[in-house]
Short mmCIF file of C-alpha atoms and ligand atoms in Angstrom, two decimals:
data_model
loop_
_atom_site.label_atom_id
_atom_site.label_comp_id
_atom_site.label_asym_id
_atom_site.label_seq_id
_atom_site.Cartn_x
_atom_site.Cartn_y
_atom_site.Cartn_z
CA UNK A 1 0.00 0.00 0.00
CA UNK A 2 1.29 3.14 -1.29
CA UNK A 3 0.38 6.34 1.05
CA UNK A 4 -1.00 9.52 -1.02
CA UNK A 5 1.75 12.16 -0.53
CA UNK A 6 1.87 14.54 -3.83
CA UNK A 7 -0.79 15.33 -6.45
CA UNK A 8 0.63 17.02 -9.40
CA UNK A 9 -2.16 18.87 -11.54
CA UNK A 10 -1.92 20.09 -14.77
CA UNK A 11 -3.56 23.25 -15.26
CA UNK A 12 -5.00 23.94 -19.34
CA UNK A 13 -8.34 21.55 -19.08
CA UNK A 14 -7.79 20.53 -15.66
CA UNK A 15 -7.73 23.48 -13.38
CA UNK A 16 -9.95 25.25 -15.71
CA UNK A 17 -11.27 25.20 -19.34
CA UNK A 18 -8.82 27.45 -20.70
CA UNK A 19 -7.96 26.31 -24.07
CA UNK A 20 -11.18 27.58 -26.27
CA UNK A 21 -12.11 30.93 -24.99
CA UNK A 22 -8.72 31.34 -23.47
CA UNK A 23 -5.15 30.52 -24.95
CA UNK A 24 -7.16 30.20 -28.42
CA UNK A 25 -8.40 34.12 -28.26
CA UNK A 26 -5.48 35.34 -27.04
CA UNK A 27 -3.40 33.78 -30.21
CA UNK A 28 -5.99 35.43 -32.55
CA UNK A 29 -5.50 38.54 -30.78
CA UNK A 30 -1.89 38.94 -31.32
CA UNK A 31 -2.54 37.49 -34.83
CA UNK A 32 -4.74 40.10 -35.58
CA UNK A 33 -2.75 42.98 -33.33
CA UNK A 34 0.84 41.64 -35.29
CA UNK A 35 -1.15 42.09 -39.10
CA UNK A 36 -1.66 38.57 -39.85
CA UNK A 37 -4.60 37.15 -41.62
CA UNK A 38 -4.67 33.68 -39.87
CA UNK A 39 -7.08 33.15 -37.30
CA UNK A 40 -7.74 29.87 -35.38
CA UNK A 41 -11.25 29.14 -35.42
CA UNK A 42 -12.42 26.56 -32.58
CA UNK A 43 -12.51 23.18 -34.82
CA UNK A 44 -9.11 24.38 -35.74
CA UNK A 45 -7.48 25.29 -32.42
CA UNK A 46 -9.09 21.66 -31.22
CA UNK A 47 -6.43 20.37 -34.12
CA UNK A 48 -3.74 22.27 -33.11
CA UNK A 49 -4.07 21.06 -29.38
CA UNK A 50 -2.34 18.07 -30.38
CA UNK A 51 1.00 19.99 -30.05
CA UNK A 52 1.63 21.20 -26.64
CA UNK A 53 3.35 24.30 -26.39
CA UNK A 54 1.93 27.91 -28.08
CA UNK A 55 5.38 28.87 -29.78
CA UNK A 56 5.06 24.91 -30.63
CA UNK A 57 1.68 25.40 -31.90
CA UNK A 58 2.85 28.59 -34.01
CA UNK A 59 5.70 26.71 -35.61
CA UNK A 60 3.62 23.38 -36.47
CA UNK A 61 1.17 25.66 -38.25
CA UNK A 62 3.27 27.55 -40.41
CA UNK A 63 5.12 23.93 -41.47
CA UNK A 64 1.62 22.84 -42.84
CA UNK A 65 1.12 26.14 -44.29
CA UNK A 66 -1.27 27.85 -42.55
CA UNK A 67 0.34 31.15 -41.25
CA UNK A 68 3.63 32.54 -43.14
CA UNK A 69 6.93 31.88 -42.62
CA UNK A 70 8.58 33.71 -39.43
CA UNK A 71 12.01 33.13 -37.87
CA UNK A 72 12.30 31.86 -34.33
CA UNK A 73 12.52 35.45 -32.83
CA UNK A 74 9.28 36.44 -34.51
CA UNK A 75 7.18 33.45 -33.26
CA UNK A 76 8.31 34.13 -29.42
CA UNK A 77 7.62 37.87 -29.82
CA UNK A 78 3.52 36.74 -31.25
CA UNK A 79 3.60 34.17 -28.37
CA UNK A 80 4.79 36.75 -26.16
CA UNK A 81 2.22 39.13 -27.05
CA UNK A 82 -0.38 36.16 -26.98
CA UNK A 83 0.21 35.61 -23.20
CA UNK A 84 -0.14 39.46 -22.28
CA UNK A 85 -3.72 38.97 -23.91
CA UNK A 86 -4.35 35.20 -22.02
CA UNK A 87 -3.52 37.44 -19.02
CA UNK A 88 -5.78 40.16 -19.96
CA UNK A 89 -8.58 37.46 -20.63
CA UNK A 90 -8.21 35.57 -17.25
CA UNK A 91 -7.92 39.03 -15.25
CA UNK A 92 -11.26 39.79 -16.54
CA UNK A 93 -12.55 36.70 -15.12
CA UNK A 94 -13.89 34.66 -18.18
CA UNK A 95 -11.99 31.32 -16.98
CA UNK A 96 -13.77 29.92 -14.34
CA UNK A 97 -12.05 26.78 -12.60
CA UNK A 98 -13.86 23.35 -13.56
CA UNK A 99 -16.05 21.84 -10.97
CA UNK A 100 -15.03 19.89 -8.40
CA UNK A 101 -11.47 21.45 -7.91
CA UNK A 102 -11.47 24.28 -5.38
CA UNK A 103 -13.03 21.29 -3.55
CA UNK A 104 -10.60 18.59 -3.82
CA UNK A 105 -7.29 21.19 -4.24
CA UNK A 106 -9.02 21.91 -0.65
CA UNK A 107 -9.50 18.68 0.93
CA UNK A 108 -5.74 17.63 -0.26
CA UNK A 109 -3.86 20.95 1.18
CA UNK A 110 -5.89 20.63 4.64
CA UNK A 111 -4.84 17.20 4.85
CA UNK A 112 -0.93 17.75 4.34
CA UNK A 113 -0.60 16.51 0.87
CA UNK A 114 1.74 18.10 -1.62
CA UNK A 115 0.21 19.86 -4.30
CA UNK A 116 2.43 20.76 -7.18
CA UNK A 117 1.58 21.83 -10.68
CA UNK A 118 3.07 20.59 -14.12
CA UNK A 119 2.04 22.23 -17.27
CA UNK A 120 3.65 22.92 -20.71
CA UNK A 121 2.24 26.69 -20.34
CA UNK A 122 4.25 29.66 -19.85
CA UNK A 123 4.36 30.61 -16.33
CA UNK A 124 2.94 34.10 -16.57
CA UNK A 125 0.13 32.53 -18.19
CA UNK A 126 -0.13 29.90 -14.75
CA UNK A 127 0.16 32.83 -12.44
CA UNK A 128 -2.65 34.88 -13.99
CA UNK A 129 -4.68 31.99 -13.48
CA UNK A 130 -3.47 31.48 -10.35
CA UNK A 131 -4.39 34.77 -9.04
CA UNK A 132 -7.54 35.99 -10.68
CA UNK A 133 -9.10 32.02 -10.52
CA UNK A 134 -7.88 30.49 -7.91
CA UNK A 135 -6.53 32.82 -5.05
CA UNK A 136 -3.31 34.79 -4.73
CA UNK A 137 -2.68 32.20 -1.60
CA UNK A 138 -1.96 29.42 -4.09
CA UNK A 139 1.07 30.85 -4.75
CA UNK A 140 2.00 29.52 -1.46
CA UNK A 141 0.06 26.37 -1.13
CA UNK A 142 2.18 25.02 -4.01
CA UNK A 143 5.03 23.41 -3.54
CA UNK A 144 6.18 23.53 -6.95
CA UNK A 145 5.40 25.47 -10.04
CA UNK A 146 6.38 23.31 -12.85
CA UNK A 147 5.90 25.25 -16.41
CA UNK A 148 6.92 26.07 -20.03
CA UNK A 149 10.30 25.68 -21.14
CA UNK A 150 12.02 24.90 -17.54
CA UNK A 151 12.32 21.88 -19.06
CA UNK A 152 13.80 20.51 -22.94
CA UNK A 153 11.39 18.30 -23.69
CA UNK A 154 7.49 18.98 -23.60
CA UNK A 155 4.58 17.08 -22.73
CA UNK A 156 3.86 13.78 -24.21
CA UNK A 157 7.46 13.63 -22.65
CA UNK A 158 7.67 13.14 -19.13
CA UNK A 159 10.64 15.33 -18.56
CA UNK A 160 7.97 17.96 -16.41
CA UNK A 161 6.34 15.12 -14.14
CA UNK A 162 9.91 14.46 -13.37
CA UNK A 163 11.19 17.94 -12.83
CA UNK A 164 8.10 18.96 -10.48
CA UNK A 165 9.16 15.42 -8.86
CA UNK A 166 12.49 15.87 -7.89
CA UNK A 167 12.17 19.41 -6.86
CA UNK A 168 9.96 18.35 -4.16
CA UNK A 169 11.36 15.00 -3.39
CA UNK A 170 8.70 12.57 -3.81
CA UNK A 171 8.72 9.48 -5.34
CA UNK A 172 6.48 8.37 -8.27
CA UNK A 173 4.62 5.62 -6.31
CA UNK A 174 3.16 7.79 -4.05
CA UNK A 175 2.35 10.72 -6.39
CA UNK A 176 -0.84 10.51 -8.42
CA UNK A 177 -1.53 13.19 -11.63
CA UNK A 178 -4.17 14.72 -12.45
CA UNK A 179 -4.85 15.38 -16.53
CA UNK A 180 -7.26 16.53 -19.27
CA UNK A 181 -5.50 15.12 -22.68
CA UNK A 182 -3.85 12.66 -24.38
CA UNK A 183 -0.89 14.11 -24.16
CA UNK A 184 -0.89 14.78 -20.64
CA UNK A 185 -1.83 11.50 -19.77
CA UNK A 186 1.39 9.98 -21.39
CA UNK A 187 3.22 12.25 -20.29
CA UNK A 188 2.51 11.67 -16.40
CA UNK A 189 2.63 7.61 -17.69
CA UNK A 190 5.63 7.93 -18.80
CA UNK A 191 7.00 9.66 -15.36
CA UNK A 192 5.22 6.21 -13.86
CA UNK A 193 2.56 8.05 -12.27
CA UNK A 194 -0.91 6.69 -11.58
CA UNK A 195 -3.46 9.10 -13.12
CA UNK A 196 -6.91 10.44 -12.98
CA UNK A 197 -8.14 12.35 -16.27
CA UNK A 198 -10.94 14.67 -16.04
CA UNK A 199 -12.05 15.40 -19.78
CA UNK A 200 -13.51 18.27 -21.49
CA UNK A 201 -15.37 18.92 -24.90
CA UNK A 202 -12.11 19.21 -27.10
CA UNK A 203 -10.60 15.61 -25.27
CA UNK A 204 -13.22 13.65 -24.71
CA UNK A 205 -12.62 11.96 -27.08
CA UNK A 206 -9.07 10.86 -27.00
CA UNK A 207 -7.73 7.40 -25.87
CA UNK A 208 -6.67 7.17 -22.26
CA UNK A 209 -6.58 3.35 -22.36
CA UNK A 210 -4.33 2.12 -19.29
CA UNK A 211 -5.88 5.46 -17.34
CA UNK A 212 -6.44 4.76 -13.40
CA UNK A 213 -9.84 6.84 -13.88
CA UNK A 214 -11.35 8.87 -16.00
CA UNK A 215 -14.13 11.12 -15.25
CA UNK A 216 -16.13 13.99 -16.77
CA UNK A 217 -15.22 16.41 -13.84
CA UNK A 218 -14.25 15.77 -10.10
CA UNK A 219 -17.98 16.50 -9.39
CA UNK A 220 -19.30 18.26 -6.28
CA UNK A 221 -21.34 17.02 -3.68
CA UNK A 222 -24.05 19.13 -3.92
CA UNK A 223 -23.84 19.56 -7.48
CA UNK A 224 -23.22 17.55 -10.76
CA UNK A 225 -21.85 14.36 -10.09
CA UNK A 226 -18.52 12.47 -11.93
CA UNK A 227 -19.69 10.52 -14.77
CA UNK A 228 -17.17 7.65 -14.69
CA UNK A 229 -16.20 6.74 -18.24
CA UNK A 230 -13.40 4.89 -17.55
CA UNK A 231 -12.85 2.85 -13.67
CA UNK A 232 -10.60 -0.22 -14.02
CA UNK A 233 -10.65 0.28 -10.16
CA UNK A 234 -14.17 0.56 -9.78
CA UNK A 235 -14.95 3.01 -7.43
CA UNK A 236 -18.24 3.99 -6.60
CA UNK A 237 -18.19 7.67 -6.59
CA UNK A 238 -20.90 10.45 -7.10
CA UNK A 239 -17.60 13.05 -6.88
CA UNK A 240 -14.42 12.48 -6.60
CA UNK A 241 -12.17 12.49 -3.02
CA UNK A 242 -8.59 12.12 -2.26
CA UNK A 243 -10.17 9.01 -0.72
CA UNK A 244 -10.25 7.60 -4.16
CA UNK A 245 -7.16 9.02 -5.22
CA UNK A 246 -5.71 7.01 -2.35
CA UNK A 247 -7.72 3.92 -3.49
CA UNK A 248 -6.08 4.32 -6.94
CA UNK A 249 -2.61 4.47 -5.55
CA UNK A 250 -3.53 1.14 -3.23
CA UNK A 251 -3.96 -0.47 -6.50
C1 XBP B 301 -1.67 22.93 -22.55
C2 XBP B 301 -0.88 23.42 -23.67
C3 XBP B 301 -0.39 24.81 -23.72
C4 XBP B 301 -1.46 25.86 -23.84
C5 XBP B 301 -0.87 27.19 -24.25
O1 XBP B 301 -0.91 22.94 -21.37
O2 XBP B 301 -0.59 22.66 -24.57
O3 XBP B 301 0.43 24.89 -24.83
O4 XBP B 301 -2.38 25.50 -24.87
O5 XBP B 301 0.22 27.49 -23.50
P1 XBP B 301 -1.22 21.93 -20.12
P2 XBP B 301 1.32 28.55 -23.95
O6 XBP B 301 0.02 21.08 -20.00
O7 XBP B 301 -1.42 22.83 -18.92
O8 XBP B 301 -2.44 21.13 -20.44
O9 XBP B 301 0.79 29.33 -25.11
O10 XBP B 301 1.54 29.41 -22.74
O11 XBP B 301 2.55 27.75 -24.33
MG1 MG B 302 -4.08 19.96 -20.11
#
């Protein structure tokens, strides 16, 4: 029996739904603001979410023609200019955080586990989310900040699991991630971390086969309940606890 002593999170479609009316504005903001034509429509962006990373996301684009060609210096000035308009975007408060996640972020810091966050977004776009969704506090509850290019290698590589990991000195077997995509479910597999993925309308339908759990949200008690689409542990669970996290980790 492995005790439950870290949860990592990832934050775009896990802490919040940030991806459509979020990251995907802001890029067709500094499109627009920089004189390009290109915009991402939704359909599109849900495409383009198959690379991780927004300069990533620029460059894969412009290989398969969509956006002209722009040295490297050019692409991290648009991105840079994209992220002062994510910020703008979450400062106005049009990111809520999904259900369920106050709640269990909550449950897990009053009961002395480590929470740490691992994300391939920039970390000004993190903080701004941090602050205006979730609570200036945060900054503190978090043990680690794990973002962008700190490391080489982005997610489906595990290279972030591992850096948030050995910053805070916790061992895989009793760390469980928490996910929204593909992507970020091999990503935490390939770290060896058990996993819980709550999807959202642009991953729902992606494979997470060898996924501890996945669930439609975390759920609230008093609210809308997990749908469990995928429980090789089978938990019973109208929302989901660090109870069940632990269960998970039990095996
Ligand atoms: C999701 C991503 C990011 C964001 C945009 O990150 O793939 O690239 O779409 O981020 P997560 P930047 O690991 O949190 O799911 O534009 O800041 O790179
Ligand atoms: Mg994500």
């Amino acid at each position: 029996m492995a005790e439950l002593k870290c949860i990592l999170w990832d934050v775009d479609g896990t802490l919040a739904d940030t991806e459509r009316d979020g990251h995907r504005v802001a890029f067709n903001m500094a499109f627009e603001e920089a004189g390009l034509e290109r915009r991402w429509d939704v359909a599109t962006y849900g495409e383009l979410l198959a690379v991780t990373g927004g300069k990533e996301r620029i460059r894969f684009d412009i290989d398969r023609g969509g956006m002209p060609e722009m040295p490297y210096e050019e692409i991290a000035a648009l991105h840079a200019r994209k992220t002062v308009h994510y910020q703008s975007l979450i400062a106005a408060g049009r990111i809520p955080l999904r259900p369920g996640v106050r709640r269990l972020l909550e449950e897990a810091y009053a009961a002395g586990i480590t929470l740490g966050v691992s994300t391939t977004t920039t970390p000004a776009a993190l903080d701004a989310l941090i602050e205006h969704s979730l609570g200036a506090e945060w900054f503190d509850r978090f043990a680690v900040l794990a973002a962008g290019d700190i490391v080489p290698a982005k997610k489906p590589a595990p290279d972030i699991y591992n850096y948030a990991m050995e910053q805070l000195g916790v061992p895989a077997g009793n760390t469980l991630a928490l996910e929204d995509s593909a992507n970020g479910w091999k990503s935490a597999h390939a770290a060896e971390l058990k996993c819980v993925v709550t999807v959202n309308g642009y991953t729902c339908g992606h494979d997470f086969t060898g996924a501890d759990l996945v669930v439609s949200e975390l759920g609230e008690p008093d609210g809308s309940a997990a749908e469990l689409l995928q429980n090789p542990h089978h938990l019973v669970c109208h929302h989901v606890e660090l109870k069940h996290l632990q269960a998970i980790l039990d095996g």
